[in-house]
Amino acid sequence: MDEEPERTKRWEGGYERTWEVLKEDESGSLKATVEDILFKDKRKRVFENYGQVRLGMMRHLFVVIDTSRTMEDQDLKPNRLTSTLKLMEYFVDEYFDQNPISQIGIIITKNKRAEKLTDLAGNPQKHISALKKAVDTTCAGEPSLYNSLNLAMHTLKHMPGHTSREVLVIFSSLTTCDPSNIYDLIKTLKGLKIRVSVIGLSAEVRVCTILTRETGGTYHVILDETHFRELLTFHVKPPPASSSSECSLIRMGFPQHAIASVSDQDSKPSFSMSHLDNSSGPGLTLGGYYCPQCRAKYTELPVECKVCGLTLVSAPHLARSFHHLFPMDAFQEMPLEEFEGERFCEACQGELKDKSVFICSVCSSAFCVECDLFIHDTLHCCPSCIHSQMVPSTWLTD
Amino acid sequence: MASEDEVSLLVVVVDVNPIWWGQQAQREPEFTLSKCLDSVMVMGNSHLVMNRTNKLAIIASHCQESHFLYPSKHWKAGDAAGDDAVSSSRDGKYEVLAVTNDQISEEVRNLMARTEVKGHQTDTLLAGSLAKALCSGQEMKSRILVIKAAEDCALQYMNFMNVIFAAQKNSIVIDACVLATDSGLLQQACDITGGLYLKIPQKSALAQYLLWVFLPDANQRSQLVLPPPVHVDYRAACFCHRNLIEIGYVCSVCLSIFCNFSPICTTCETAFKIPLPQMVKPKKKKLKPAT
């Protein structure tokens, strides 16, 4: 195993004088510094613009949640388990929002064993209801990193080559109980191109460092709940695809939505294939999506048809991933005094009052701080640039 | 009833494409752009009157720019009192409404007078106007009403979809009131954000439709009988022929859609692995030695 030079630990570095960050102005107030810190907070986005790198759009992600004894610790309110499960619900929502054609599965580990909470699926509701029910589980015993990774690997190794295979481990304990050598498992994971990332809740554990380094993932330890949320958000974005992942044409179906009302003579209520496993309620519905190949009915997309195996999506689901392929450049920050031109934000028409304005490098329009954040996080296109009608289009629908 | 402190913003995006409206003036002289804006002003006034904390914004969507007709940044609060010569009669009229109407008519006159239409830019910049509407409605509960006149512009598809997803994420409802031809983009927008789509059968009754269908906000719509949802065609168009297809092949790298299998993706030029049928090894039968 290669030994890369490890980063120096914090206690090995020099002496830092952290109190010097705060500066008082003439009247002795800290207001200017506090505003500065708040302003920087608003702008604190990890701006990893990968540029023209191929991204793994169809992702199969397993989340391993440690439910061992240490999760009952109350350093995250009300306890680590409840806080983690709440953030996981947020993560599942955001993940399916940004990657609509991907799938997630959840594994929990405790008492030296690992079990699947939910299987790999593309429907967020199933995962969220399972997470809500899991709040009542008792945290006991030690986690087993080997068993959980083994369980994830058994499912992921059958996934097609063009998808990205990932595991995210939320690891709170400082120990793990494994039935055999974990370094062999790490070698196998590396061979199967499965990328493992870890979010630690207690402290840095060496086996996790090696695991993530070998498989190409990231390892972070949280500082507090806000930091935990930020780290989870970082994993929502699609990672760069490894060079050896295959590219292929995936056959997909685009079903029509049949809306029928009770007054329609021809419409008959029928069962949806996705509810066959549910015992809750009869599940008869009038309208739905019909698979173009086998005419099986489903109530929601995206879904994989149980009868014929065709992946069913709708065109907006693919369109939602486009902004990853054409990422926006960051705007240039300029102090308000240097800016010439009308002191109005182009997007919201409000007056520019913050200490800096943001200029788009293409169309040179000015934006305020909130609009800049909104444009980069949610909108993904500059409101002034799209007025120029010179935007290239890659695919169009009617 | 909404609570007293809740600010609710209505943004009306009006399509003022001069080419379409010019042709419309020749087709049907009784319904022109000024009549349309009169109806919009009636609706805007009604919205402001419904609740003290309601706010209004009107954006004109032109071929070259999107301009905020109201609130206009060139008018400051004190100016309105001095301009008696230009304004309409104010006896007994609520001042806010009078100022609003004056600003709108002044701004739209300036907009139409100063912009020149160049030959190749004939499509309304609807995506851009919607983006500006979204940015202006960030801090408060808001909804957007689009009054569409001209046809769809296919070049704006990607920006349009970005705007729709941003609106859905911030729970902003997009309603559409279509005057002439059906618009697939707006149908998708209304379906995804949960808004109302209506193609008006009679243009001269625009004010009626605006007040009866589009004035109530999202909370009250469950108690009204509104036009039924339209059937939205979510099929994708293949990249090679632009036909709508039900089953297609999607490139895993750039997500472009093809109707037939091809060894190379034309958008991102990746070569694909062609799945070959598996080789079946003939099984050797062991011959039992004859006894």
XYZ file of C-alpha atoms in Angstrom:
689
model
C 0.000 0.000 0.000
C 1.473 3.421 -0.912
C 2.317 5.706 1.946
C 1.583 9.289 0.959
C 3.034 11.968 3.177
C 0.381 12.605 5.795
C -0.760 16.145 6.585
C 0.686 17.558 9.773
C -1.723 17.382 12.644
C -2.964 20.551 14.236
C -0.858 20.116 17.363
C 2.259 19.762 15.283
C 1.820 23.118 13.560
C 2.855 26.535 14.781
C 1.236 28.653 17.447
C -1.853 30.510 16.155
C -3.166 33.743 17.623
C -6.822 33.407 16.749
C -7.911 36.428 18.791
C -6.235 38.751 16.322
C -8.946 38.123 13.722
C -11.308 40.419 15.601
C -10.405 44.062 15.200
C -12.031 47.000 16.895
C -12.617 50.294 15.134
C -12.068 53.761 16.710
C -15.130 53.706 18.915
C -14.303 50.258 20.219
C -17.138 48.392 18.585
C -16.770 45.115 16.787
C -19.634 45.797 14.431
C -17.555 46.070 11.270
C -15.738 42.803 11.927
C -18.931 40.976 12.770
C -20.549 42.187 9.571
C -17.516 41.090 7.661
C -17.727 37.613 9.142
C -21.442 37.378 8.355
C -20.803 38.536 4.801
C -18.133 35.889 4.339
C -20.508 33.277 5.741
C -23.038 34.132 3.090
C -20.408 33.633 0.457
C -18.983 30.464 1.905
C -19.559 27.989 -0.838
C -17.045 25.360 -1.693
C -16.513 26.401 -5.233
C -15.275 23.256 -6.785
C -15.827 23.984 -10.405
C -14.547 20.907 -12.108
C -14.534 22.479 -15.538
C -14.762 20.193 -18.506
C -14.519 16.946 -16.590
C -16.833 14.058 -17.198
C -19.237 13.651 -14.264
C -20.926 10.520 -13.010
C -24.569 11.372 -13.612
C -26.220 8.076 -12.860
C -25.163 7.294 -9.337
C -25.766 4.296 -7.150
C -25.055 5.416 -3.604
C -25.217 3.377 -0.429
C -25.360 5.298 2.831
C -24.067 3.391 5.839
C -25.288 4.824 9.126
C -23.548 3.788 12.303
C -26.151 3.038 14.998
C -23.776 1.836 17.672
C -23.672 2.859 21.322
C -21.809 6.099 20.616
C -24.763 7.484 18.678
C -26.588 8.093 21.922
C -24.097 10.798 22.794
C -25.716 14.182 23.189
C -23.124 16.415 21.629
C -25.469 16.873 18.680
C -28.935 17.834 19.915
C -31.048 15.908 20.965
C -28.726 12.978 20.356
C -26.463 12.038 17.477
C -28.886 9.507 16.019
C -31.883 11.818 15.787
C -29.798 14.628 14.374
C -28.197 12.325 11.805
C -31.531 10.895 10.672
C -32.992 14.363 10.300
C -30.070 15.479 8.180
C -30.351 12.288 6.170
C -33.926 13.165 5.225
C -32.671 16.522 3.986
C -29.860 14.769 2.132
C -32.207 12.304 0.397
C -34.426 15.172 -0.763
C -31.530 17.212 -2.110
C -29.908 14.173 -3.684
C -32.965 13.265 -5.735
C -33.446 16.896 -6.605
C -29.976 17.185 -8.114
C -29.657 13.614 -9.436
C -33.120 12.496 -10.467
C -32.004 9.375 -12.314
C -29.849 8.018 -9.485
C -30.574 5.587 -6.667
C -29.891 5.405 -2.955
C -29.848 2.525 -0.489
C -29.485 2.726 3.301
C -27.591 0.301 5.531
C -27.356 0.466 9.311
C -24.737 -1.187 11.424
C -24.736 -2.085 15.093
C -23.985 -5.062 17.325
C -21.144 -6.057 15.011
C -23.601 -6.728 12.195
C -24.953 -4.787 9.262
C -28.419 -4.866 7.769
C -30.165 -3.103 4.926
C -32.737 -0.565 5.965
C -33.839 0.084 2.389
C -32.724 -1.395 -0.881
C -31.358 0.594 -3.834
C -34.307 2.554 -5.182
C -35.047 5.762 -7.039
C -38.101 6.784 -5.064
C -37.402 9.214 -2.210
C -40.606 8.508 -0.272
C -39.620 4.986 0.663
C -36.318 6.119 2.094
C -37.780 9.037 3.997
C -40.449 6.899 5.662
C -37.835 4.294 6.605
C -35.624 7.023 8.080
C -38.535 8.385 10.085
C -39.253 4.949 11.516
C -35.605 4.373 12.337
C -35.593 7.118 14.980
C -36.862 4.563 17.476
C -34.064 2.033 17.003
C -31.911 1.341 20.025
C -28.247 2.094 19.645
C -26.206 -0.779 20.970
C -22.933 -2.531 20.508
C -20.132 -1.764 18.123
C -20.378 -1.045 14.433
C -18.773 -3.271 11.850
C -17.159 -1.428 8.980
C -16.235 -4.660 7.203
C -19.725 -6.123 7.290
C -21.429 -2.973 6.086
C -18.972 -2.437 3.229
C -19.327 -6.100 2.302
C -23.087 -5.820 2.195
C -22.911 -2.708 0.024
C -20.353 -4.317 -2.239
C -22.505 -7.362 -2.908
C -25.176 -5.186 -4.453
C -22.944 -2.621 -6.109
C -20.778 -5.091 -7.972
C -23.739 -6.118 -10.126
C -24.469 -2.576 -11.222
C -23.694 -1.689 -14.859
C -20.340 -0.134 -15.587
C -21.503 3.267 -16.738
C -22.970 4.205 -13.376
C -20.869 5.540 -10.539
C -20.746 3.248 -7.506
C -20.410 5.067 -4.216
C -20.677 4.433 -0.524
C -21.017 7.151 2.107
C -20.294 6.055 5.663
C -21.455 8.118 8.634
C -19.120 6.828 11.269
C -19.455 7.884 14.871
C -17.623 5.218 16.821
C -13.856 5.058 17.202
C -13.739 1.275 16.905
C -14.919 -1.340 14.484
C -15.339 -5.064 14.866
C -14.450 -6.950 11.694
C -14.523 -10.685 10.991
C -11.503 -10.571 8.712
C -8.793 -8.339 7.317
C -10.273 -5.045 6.172
C -7.275 -4.206 4.020
C -8.158 -7.075 1.707
C -11.664 -5.698 1.430
C -10.220 -2.285 0.588
C -8.248 -3.848 -2.223
C -11.395 -5.533 -3.540
C -13.354 -2.293 -3.379
C -10.614 -0.531 -5.282
C -10.728 -3.230 -7.934
C -14.484 -2.894 -8.304
C -14.157 0.901 -8.660
C -16.382 1.600 -5.674
C -15.672 4.997 -4.158
C -16.071 5.172 -0.366
C -16.319 8.473 1.517
C -16.595 8.845 5.263
C -18.053 11.549 7.472
C -16.743 11.104 10.976
C -18.712 12.311 13.960
C -16.110 11.778 16.685
C -12.517 11.967 15.554
C -10.225 10.924 12.751
C -9.737 7.152 12.575
C -6.768 5.847 10.645
C -8.535 2.950 8.975
C -11.047 5.403 7.494
C -8.235 7.615 6.231
C -6.685 4.698 4.397
C -10.052 3.455 3.146
C -10.975 6.781 1.597
C -7.548 7.444 0.228
C -7.314 4.106 -1.526
C -10.797 4.178 -3.030
C -10.669 7.853 -4.056
C -13.252 9.272 -1.673
C -13.120 12.041 0.909
C -12.891 11.929 4.677
C -14.054 14.740 6.929
C -14.825 14.998 10.607
C -17.634 17.327 11.618
C -17.248 20.329 13.885
C -20.926 20.933 14.584
C -24.319 20.392 13.024
C -23.943 23.181 10.474
C -20.689 21.711 9.314
C -22.337 18.278 9.104
C -24.985 19.724 6.824
C -22.363 21.353 4.624
C -20.462 18.109 4.278
C -23.626 16.287 3.272
C -24.401 18.976 0.721
C -20.967 18.463 -0.730
C -21.879 14.860 -1.472
C -25.042 15.816 -3.298
C -23.137 17.063 -6.333
C -22.107 14.402 -8.864
C -18.451 13.494 -8.480
C -16.035 13.390 -11.415
C -16.314 10.035 -13.096
C -13.273 7.827 -12.888
C -11.431 7.399 -16.150
C -12.189 3.725 -16.373
C -15.968 3.956 -16.100
C -17.621 2.867 -19.280
C -19.840 5.101 -21.329
C -22.791 3.456 -22.934
C -26.146 4.199 -24.393
C -28.836 3.412 -21.895
C -32.203 2.404 -23.182
C -34.926 4.425 -21.484
C -38.650 4.867 -21.873
C -40.567 8.154 -21.782
C -44.113 7.268 -20.803
C -47.074 9.517 -21.370
C -49.072 10.699 -18.410
C -52.669 9.557 -18.739
C -54.957 11.791 -16.729
C -58.459 10.458 -16.428
C -61.347 11.748 -14.410
C -64.243 9.828 -12.957
C -66.592 11.155 -15.607
C -64.576 9.587 -18.434
C -66.428 6.617 -19.848
C -63.377 4.614 -20.806
C -61.256 5.057 -17.747
C -61.083 2.147 -15.376
C -59.303 2.119 -12.054
C -56.290 -0.156 -11.906
C -53.437 -1.065 -9.641
C -50.039 0.463 -9.932
C -47.122 -1.972 -10.149
C -45.115 -0.003 -7.653
C -47.654 -0.591 -4.905
C -47.823 -4.358 -5.211
C -45.513 -4.794 -2.232
C -47.423 -2.379 -0.046
C -50.098 -3.708 2.191
C -51.383 -0.234 2.985
C -54.653 0.456 1.215
C -56.115 -0.795 -2.072
C -54.098 1.600 -4.231
C -56.518 1.802 -7.158
C -55.965 4.868 -9.295
C -57.431 6.164 -12.506
C -54.539 7.829 -14.263
C -50.851 7.070 -14.324
C -47.808 6.397 -16.450
C -47.873 3.383 -18.769
C -44.609 1.706 -19.697
C -44.222 1.986 -23.506
C -42.880 -1.541 -23.729
C -45.156 -3.642 -21.549
C -47.981 -1.251 -20.591
C -47.521 -1.764 -16.851
C -48.837 1.166 -14.843
C -46.864 3.301 -12.418
C -47.891 6.325 -10.408
C -44.552 8.113 -10.204
C -41.410 8.564 -12.185
C -38.522 7.788 -12.358
C -38.913 4.082 -11.836
C -37.536 0.848 -13.218
C -40.322 -1.246 -14.721
C -40.717 -4.452 -12.704
C -42.117 -6.369 -15.643
C -39.732 -5.595 -18.482
C -36.799 -3.888 -16.770
C -36.932 -0.655 -18.782
C -35.932 2.525 -16.960
C -38.800 5.029 -17.158
C -38.050 8.747 -16.866
C -39.594 11.968 -18.048
C -37.769 14.608 -20.063
C -37.567 17.177 -17.241
C -35.715 14.644 -15.089
C -32.874 14.601 -17.571
C -33.074 18.354 -18.024
C -32.580 18.789 -14.298
C -29.076 17.364 -14.533
C -27.986 19.687 -17.333
C -26.676 22.420 -15.135
C -23.987 20.028 -13.949
C -22.793 19.682 -17.522
C -22.696 23.423 -18.167
C -21.534 24.921 -14.886
C -21.647 28.674 -14.410
C -18.539 30.709 -13.772
C -18.256 32.647 -10.545
C -18.980 36.350 -10.712
C -16.204 38.852 -10.076
C -16.423 40.653 -6.782
C -15.871 44.409 -6.864
C -16.115 46.914 -4.008
C -19.132 49.200 -4.210
C -17.025 52.366 -4.419
C -15.231 51.265 -7.565
C -18.380 50.302 -9.384
C -19.557 52.805 -11.975
C -23.025 52.562 -13.310
C -26.471 52.598 -11.831
C -26.585 51.389 -8.268
C -29.321 48.862 -8.988
C -29.126 45.102 -8.987
C -30.045 43.847 -12.456
C -31.990 40.901 -11.174
C -34.151 42.101 -8.289
C -34.084 45.853 -9.047
C -33.129 46.583 -5.461
C -30.603 49.189 -4.529
C -27.035 47.970 -4.141
C -26.241 48.499 -0.480
C -23.692 45.788 0.375
C -20.047 46.485 0.407
C -19.339 44.597 -2.799
C -21.174 43.968 -6.023
C -20.834 40.977 -8.266
C -20.211 41.398 -11.970
C -20.892 38.740 -14.560
C -17.826 38.331 -16.748
C -19.865 37.774 -19.893
C -22.464 40.530 -19.824
C -21.011 42.890 -17.169
C -24.217 43.292 -15.221
C -24.106 43.917 -11.510
C -25.855 41.817 -8.881
C -26.279 42.051 -5.138
C -25.139 39.388 -2.669
C -28.454 37.577 -2.281
C -29.089 37.437 -6.010
C -25.570 36.151 -6.603
C -26.165 33.321 -4.134
C -29.554 32.541 -5.635
C -28.173 32.557 -9.178
C -25.332 30.194 -8.426
C -27.112 27.805 -6.097
C -30.586 27.544 -7.554
C -30.992 29.281 -10.888
C -27.753 28.200 -12.649
C -27.985 30.821 -15.368
C -27.273 34.543 -15.396
C -30.563 36.489 -15.861
C -28.897 39.040 -18.114
C -26.961 36.589 -20.266
C -30.075 34.670 -21.209
C -31.437 37.832 -22.753
C -28.861 37.715 -25.459
C -30.403 34.780 -27.371
C -26.948 33.543 -28.257
C -27.125 30.635 -25.851
C -26.356 27.335 -27.573
C -28.898 24.601 -27.225
C -27.978 20.954 -27.168
C -31.369 19.394 -27.252
C -34.837 20.730 -27.612
C -38.319 19.436 -27.205
C -41.552 20.825 -28.486
C -57.450 34.310 5.252
C -53.740 35.041 5.329
C -52.342 36.573 8.477
C -51.953 40.323 8.590
C -48.175 40.374 8.411
C -47.665 38.018 5.516
C -46.394 39.755 2.431
C -47.615 38.215 -0.774
C -46.074 39.281 -4.067
C -47.700 38.854 -7.454
C -45.410 39.242 -10.446
C -47.144 39.625 -13.787
C -44.973 38.974 -16.834
C -46.621 40.472 -19.908
C -45.450 39.507 -23.365
C -45.150 42.759 -25.330
C -43.596 41.322 -28.455
C -44.087 44.267 -30.873
C -44.263 42.054 -33.962
C -47.043 39.881 -32.625
C -48.989 42.814 -31.230
C -48.558 44.749 -34.476
C -50.033 41.860 -36.426
C -52.743 41.460 -33.823
C -53.767 45.094 -34.242
C -54.407 44.373 -37.897
C -56.197 41.075 -37.272
C -58.495 42.212 -34.502
C -58.465 45.976 -33.963
C -60.707 45.726 -30.912
C -58.097 43.916 -28.830
C -54.768 45.747 -28.819
C -51.833 46.007 -26.453
C -53.389 48.926 -24.599
C -56.563 46.947 -23.935
C -54.442 44.065 -22.672
C -52.540 46.366 -20.357
C -55.796 47.875 -19.128
C -56.917 44.405 -18.066
C -53.567 43.787 -16.408
C -53.888 47.063 -14.511
C -57.362 46.086 -13.322
C -55.983 42.816 -12.035
C -52.992 44.510 -10.438
C -55.238 46.988 -8.652
C -57.513 44.214 -7.435
C -54.562 42.304 -6.057
C -53.305 45.353 -4.178
C -56.748 45.970 -2.739
C -57.324 42.358 -1.577
C -54.915 42.737 1.319
C -52.990 45.663 2.740
C -49.725 43.774 2.663
C -49.969 42.577 -0.928
C -47.268 43.682 -3.342
C -47.223 43.863 -7.092
C -44.556 43.788 -9.781
C -45.084 43.939 -13.528
C -42.426 42.976 -16.055
C -42.716 43.613 -19.770
C -41.056 40.884 -21.795
C -39.740 42.306 -25.051
C -37.537 40.902 -27.818
C -34.427 42.568 -26.528
C -34.885 43.155 -22.843
C -37.131 42.605 -19.873
C -38.186 45.799 -18.244
C -39.835 46.299 -14.897
C -42.935 48.415 -15.568
C -43.766 48.524 -11.877
C -42.121 49.281 -9.492
C -40.129 51.588 -11.609
C -36.743 52.554 -10.320
C -36.876 56.011 -11.822
C -39.819 57.123 -9.732
C -39.123 58.082 -6.175
C -41.868 58.445 -3.586
C -42.042 62.216 -3.734
C -42.359 62.639 -7.491
C -45.895 61.421 -7.842
C -47.439 64.400 -6.106
C -46.064 66.917 -8.610
C -47.152 65.279 -11.848
C -50.753 66.311 -12.038
C -50.743 67.107 -15.716
C -49.994 63.557 -16.818
C -52.091 61.568 -14.410
C -55.620 60.381 -14.783
C -58.377 61.739 -12.633
C -57.685 61.237 -8.973
C -60.875 62.256 -7.274
C -61.559 59.717 -4.615
C -59.188 57.140 -6.077
C -56.855 55.302 -3.743
C -53.497 56.941 -4.280
C -51.509 53.734 -4.570
C -53.668 52.536 -7.441
C -53.420 55.820 -9.305
C -49.659 55.921 -8.977
C -49.382 52.303 -10.070
C -51.437 52.817 -13.201
C -49.554 55.953 -14.134
C -46.197 54.308 -13.724
C -47.217 51.352 -15.830
C -48.546 53.414 -18.714
C -45.569 55.777 -18.662
C -43.015 52.992 -18.589
C -44.620 50.938 -21.335
C -44.838 53.996 -23.564
C -41.143 54.677 -23.046
C -40.245 51.042 -23.602
C -42.091 50.698 -26.899
C -40.808 54.042 -28.145
C -37.155 53.465 -27.441
C -36.585 49.878 -28.534
C -35.971 49.079 -32.177
C -36.576 45.584 -33.421
C -33.652 44.149 -35.320
C -34.285 41.559 -38.007
C -33.202 38.320 -36.381
C -34.373 38.953 -32.826
C -38.069 38.354 -33.053
C -38.715 36.034 -30.138
C -39.892 37.128 -26.746
C -37.279 36.733 -24.031
C -39.608 34.942 -21.661
C -36.979 32.892 -19.821
C -35.037 36.032 -18.949
C -38.119 37.801 -17.619
C -39.023 34.799 -15.503
C -35.485 34.699 -14.091
C -35.741 38.350 -13.060
C -39.171 37.681 -11.558
C -37.733 34.856 -9.470
C -34.875 36.993 -8.181
C -37.203 39.778 -7.150
C -39.496 37.481 -5.185
C -36.952 35.881 -2.923
C -37.665 37.126 0.563
C -41.425 36.792 0.474
C -44.147 34.422 -0.581
C -44.649 35.061 -4.270
C -46.296 33.781 -7.415
C -45.858 34.542 -11.088
C -48.517 35.029 -13.747
C -47.401 34.909 -17.374
C -49.556 36.463 -20.085
C -48.260 34.996 -23.296
C -48.942 36.262 -26.774
C -46.309 35.168 -29.279
C -45.153 31.599 -30.005
C -42.556 29.605 -28.092
C -38.908 29.957 -28.852
C -37.203 26.575 -28.808
C -33.757 28.091 -28.227
C -34.735 29.042 -24.700
C -35.554 25.492 -23.621
C -32.616 24.940 -21.317
C -32.864 28.332 -19.590
C -36.582 27.849 -19.276
C -36.128 24.491 -17.547
C -33.567 25.998 -15.160
C -36.043 28.714 -14.238
C -38.836 26.183 -13.735
C -36.755 24.025 -11.412
C -35.612 27.081 -9.454
C -39.250 28.116 -9.021
C -40.212 24.626 -7.909
C -37.409 24.566 -5.373
C -38.531 27.873 -3.836
C -42.236 26.900 -3.968
C -43.107 29.687 -6.374
C -46.194 28.923 -8.458
C -46.177 29.838 -12.160
C -49.604 30.404 -13.767
C -50.067 30.918 -17.480
C -52.709 32.794 -19.403
C -52.215 32.132 -23.102
C -53.800 34.418 -25.669
C -53.164 32.642 -28.963
C -51.187 29.428 -29.574
C -50.665 26.725 -26.958
C -47.231 26.738 -25.415
C -45.612 23.433 -24.451
C -42.993 25.132 -22.286
C -45.584 26.935 -20.202
C -47.657 23.779 -19.868
C -44.636 22.028 -18.396
C -43.932 25.008 -16.143
C -47.467 25.021 -14.750
C -47.473 21.268 -14.282
C -44.161 21.157 -12.458
C -44.761 24.142 -10.175
C -48.433 23.379 -9.545
C -49.919 26.395 -11.310
C -52.845 26.966 -13.626
C -52.649 26.904 -17.397
C -55.451 28.428 -19.435
C -55.755 29.239 -23.105
C -58.338 31.981 -23.378
C -61.155 31.302 -25.839
C -62.053 34.980 -26.242
C -59.306 37.562 -26.016
C -61.596 40.528 -25.444
C -62.721 39.007 -22.137
C -59.159 38.965 -20.757
C -60.034 41.032 -17.676
C -62.765 38.595 -16.750
C -60.498 35.583 -16.970
C -57.773 37.312 -15.021
C -60.089 38.258 -12.194
C -62.037 35.016 -11.982
C -59.323 32.450 -12.520
C -55.961 33.996 -11.696
C -56.650 36.466 -8.940
C -57.208 34.013 -6.045
C -53.968 32.773 -4.627
C -52.903 29.193 -4.037
C -54.568 28.727 -0.648
C -58.012 29.609 -1.931
C -57.850 27.621 -5.135
C -58.892 24.384 -3.490
C -62.302 25.863 -2.824
C -62.960 26.981 -6.363
C -63.866 25.034 -9.475
C -61.082 25.975 -11.865
C -60.236 24.841 -15.407
C -59.034 21.204 -15.367
C -55.337 20.418 -15.823
C -54.238 19.939 -19.404
C -52.499 16.875 -20.678
C -48.795 17.666 -20.805
C -46.635 15.830 -23.264
C -43.469 14.886 -21.436
C -42.011 12.797 -24.190
C -38.550 13.788 -25.242
C -37.520 14.693 -28.761
C -34.643 12.716 -30.190
C -31.586 14.705 -30.996
C -31.127 13.389 -34.539
C -34.588 13.927 -36.013
C -36.479 15.981 -33.451
C -39.229 13.388 -33.394
C -41.046 12.722 -30.157
C -40.138 9.248 -29.016
C -41.392 6.882 -26.364
C -38.338 4.659 -26.051
C -34.908 6.073 -26.688
C -31.212 5.636 -25.999
C -29.584 8.081 -23.592
C -25.852 8.773 -23.557
C -24.590 8.283 -20.020
C -22.072 11.119 -20.329
C -23.969 14.049 -21.825
C -27.573 12.830 -21.502
C -28.492 13.377 -25.134
C -31.282 11.231 -26.487
C -31.198 9.187 -29.671
C -33.887 7.131 -31.295
C -31.499 4.510 -32.698
C -28.421 2.876 -31.362
C -25.272 4.404 -32.769
C -21.673 3.647 -31.848
C -20.671 7.274 -31.247
C -22.529 10.030 -29.452
C -22.753 13.046 -31.749
C -22.808 15.590 -28.915
C -19.903 14.537 -26.760
C -18.168 12.196 -29.220
C -17.724 9.303 -26.815
C -17.414 5.878 -28.295
C -19.777 3.380 -26.758
C -19.272 -0.218 -25.897
C -21.483 -2.335 -28.081
C -22.982 -5.171 -26.078
C -22.091 -8.345 -27.909
C -24.027 -11.574 -27.490
C -22.238 -13.845 -25.077
C -20.215 -16.759 -26.381
C -21.666 -20.036 -25.234
C -18.981 -22.644 -24.776
C -20.114 -26.021 -26.093
C -20.321 -28.416 -23.186
C -18.201 -31.512 -23.497
C -20.205 -34.589 -22.709
C -18.280 -37.262 -20.893
C -18.773 -40.517 -22.624
C -19.265 -43.395 -20.247
C -17.010 -46.272 -21.094
C -19.134 -49.095 -22.407
C -19.134 -51.959 -20.025
